[in-house]
Amino acid sequence: MNLEASTQQLSYIANQASDARVNIELETEGMTLNLGPQHPATHGTLRIIVRLDGEQVVSAEPVMGYMHRGYEKLTEVRTYPQVTTLVNRIDWLGSFANEVPFILAAERLMEVEAPPRAQWIRTALFELSRIANVVLFLGDMAVQLGATTPVFYAFRDREFVLNQIESVTGGRFHPNFDRIGGIKDDLPKGWIQETKDVLSRIHSFCDEMEDLVVGNEIFQTRTRGIGIIPADTGLAYGLSGANIRSSGVDWDLRRDGGVGLIHDQLDWKVWTHPDGDSFARYWVRLQEVRESCKMVSQILDGIPSGPIMAKVPRIIKVPPGEAYVETENPLGIMGYYIISKGDLVPYRVKIRSASFNNVSITPWVLKGVYVPDVISILASLYFILGDIDR
Amino acid sequence: MSSPDTKAEEIVEDPIESQEELIIDETRNAFVTSIATDLGSDFIDSHVVPEIDVWIRVTQEAWLETAKILFEKHEMSFFNFLSAIDWMPSPFGREMDAAIDNLDDEVSVETEMEWGITGGEKRFQLLARVHNPVTNLGVNVKADLEGDFPEVETWTPVYPGANWHEREVMEMFGISFKNHPNMVNLYLPTEFEGHPLRKDFPLLSRRAKPWPGIVDVELMPGEDDDDTEESGEET
Amino acid sequence: MGLVENGKLPGPLTKLLNISRKYSLWVYQWGLACCAIEMGAAFASPRYDVMRLGVIPFPASPRQADLVVISGTVTDKMAPAVRRLYEQMPEPKYVISMGSCANCGGPYWDSYSVTKGVDQIIPVDVYVPGCPPRPEALLEGIVLLQERIASEDMTDRWNRDPIVVT
């Protein structure tokens, strides 16, 4: 061994020893922080066990099941029309959107197709429930970062959308309105004009949020460059919806999937953002609300006349077979894999809910961030507990 | 926006239902041929619904290999879901339904196992779905599993998102995954007994307090009283 | 201390105390399921605005709260946490069971993982039915609870039947 190499080695060892000494003196001790299951910052009953080193997260492990209601088992003892009542309550902010993929899957198995008017109204309600859902996110995310005003605005303007949904379906929250082969009722009189007024309100709400939140310096500092998810990682974890579009993946089932709904006949745009951080996720959702408003107003102008129900038997028995239908729901891709054996009840229903996959990335994305960013990242991933736990 | 009339015409022309036999889906057929060549004898069956969906069935041993091929060769980078199916007919039959819900007696209670698309041989079948977001091609993968408490290779090295799905399958079906990083219950408390999504798991509340049947049915608009033969005269 | 619970205070003083409790109900800020959003609409939206009734939805800790709204499905895994939350609240404390799930299990009456009724684990003062109840229904539940508090006799507190909003 020559002299130079051994000097290098010695200095390396000396460095290591001094580092170790500093570490012992400062003594950073690991700490376990338990967020939830009843914590105001975790919307609902998600519990996250975070191991900290100082202010930095070493590992984060979500604990779920506090809202697990056993959907997949319960669908095996409910008839097809009864299942729609249940699945309303998976993503409780955009209830109507939950029914649509289930009904479409059942329709595919039964080989019926809803008449055009029903499809248009379905799409209108689908997009309205997206607005009702995401508007609350736009306010709620700001609350998580310490600004209380936007959530009041969100609740104020969301009420108008709920009113419109209620006046068609009779249900403020859980419409249970979609039927195999069509929809339950036609639009009430004067609804189209009222909805147009509501849409202009939502437009001005979006502008307000753009000024109040997106343009806010504190908001930008706390979200830009925080919680970056690269596209390939996001895809491998099954992230969908606005979460993956804000990582630059240009993929939207409303445009690319095209089953049963009439999005392909409308003029709209899929928004993406190259950054993949918390800010991008907020920004993409904000644009999507605007696009939804655009879509609904086009639908209102162009609803065709005609019947709203196809011919379906009174007692719905779905022929044997398997079908998987997914749609682009407010939270991301939601799909139902139905296995039927020709009975009144489905043999098995696999529910692919968006938030479950979206949240499964948290152990990866929370590694190494600071504690306050945990909250902003969780808020920007936007999950709903019922959609995770089912 | 075009006028309502043209809209209606466009939908009438929609060919998917009427010409189902005539459509040949070249993309999906090519995909099936390619993966069948790669897997060789581990590839068992496939099913293509033109323009809609494709199913393949592989052996239990080739489960992880299939994921690698799908991910690397076919660029199915989007992990959709992973679950399982219990094909054993429920030993309870319709016992846990109310008598009034068994409208037609000719629905015989199955005792033999019957499999769905791409067939099957064993009681438990894995079911997973992955997707290619660029070509928008999704594939359902199935695999038969040996035994009552089967064990199979985990997909987590290829698709990290499979982690939670496999934990869910473990607690719901009792199927465990080799080399999984954290094989503990996801939803249920640790002391929970049984595997709820197995067909022989009873819903005890239905035993204690049976479903009352369809009672106090409200008439739909435009319906007459004598039209409701199925609405249950139990009250 | 203890005088209030024993009912040994003079009548007018009890009345004064009751009125002040009636109009300063602190509600624990905590949601469970779908009903939590309707509770949020009742508490946070300008249209319903619960604060005009003297209900303050600020506390983020059960130790500061007088009232908790069980807003949604209670699962068997969650039940111990709900119980613990209730035990952390200082007396006198009130519970509103909001929605069918908390009342009796609701649409999940036959599920393997849902507690069929929160009254199995904690005593309930007001039942608000609905799936989910409208914000107005929750407000009525709160008003009825306030009426009861106004005329409450501490010694008789646990002997009364729960209120059911109809």
PDB file of C-alpha atoms in Angstrom, chain C residues 13-14 18 34 55 61-62 85 95 99 112-113 119-121 129 133 161:
ATOM      1  CA  LEU C  13     -78.394  30.397  39.237  1.00  0.00           C
ATOM      2  CA  THR C  14     -79.019  27.068  37.497  1.00  0.00           C
ATOM      3  CA  ASN C  18     -78.117  26.728  31.560  1.00  0.00           C
ATOM      4  CA  CYS C  34     -70.639  11.572   3.853  1.00  0.00           C
ATOM      5  CA  VAL C  55     -72.727  27.029  18.337  1.00  0.00           C
ATOM      6  CA  SER C  61     -59.451  18.894  20.393  1.00  0.00           C
ATOM      7  CA  PRO C  62     -62.176  16.948  22.181  1.00  0.00           C
ATOM      8  CA  LEU C  85     -62.832  10.647  22.027  1.00  0.00           C
ATOM      9  CA  VAL C  95     -73.668  13.629  21.443  1.00  0.00           C
ATOM     10  CA  GLY C  99     -77.393  10.038   9.726  1.00  0.00           C
ATOM     11  CA  TYR C 112     -69.199  -7.427   8.452  1.00  0.00           C
ATOM     12  CA  SER C 113     -67.212  -4.384   9.483  1.00  0.00           C
ATOM     13  CA  ASP C 119     -75.362   4.117  20.664  1.00  0.00           C
ATOM     14  CA  GLN C 120     -73.784   0.726  21.274  1.00  0.00           C
ATOM     15  CA  ILE C 121     -70.614   2.455  22.412  1.00  0.00           C
ATOM     16  CA  PRO C 129     -82.229  10.575  10.625  1.00  0.00           C
ATOM     17  CA  PRO C 133     -79.658  14.486   6.679  1.00  0.00           C
ATOM     18  CA  ASP C 161     -85.089   9.799  26.606  1.00  0.00           C
TER      19      ASP C 161
END
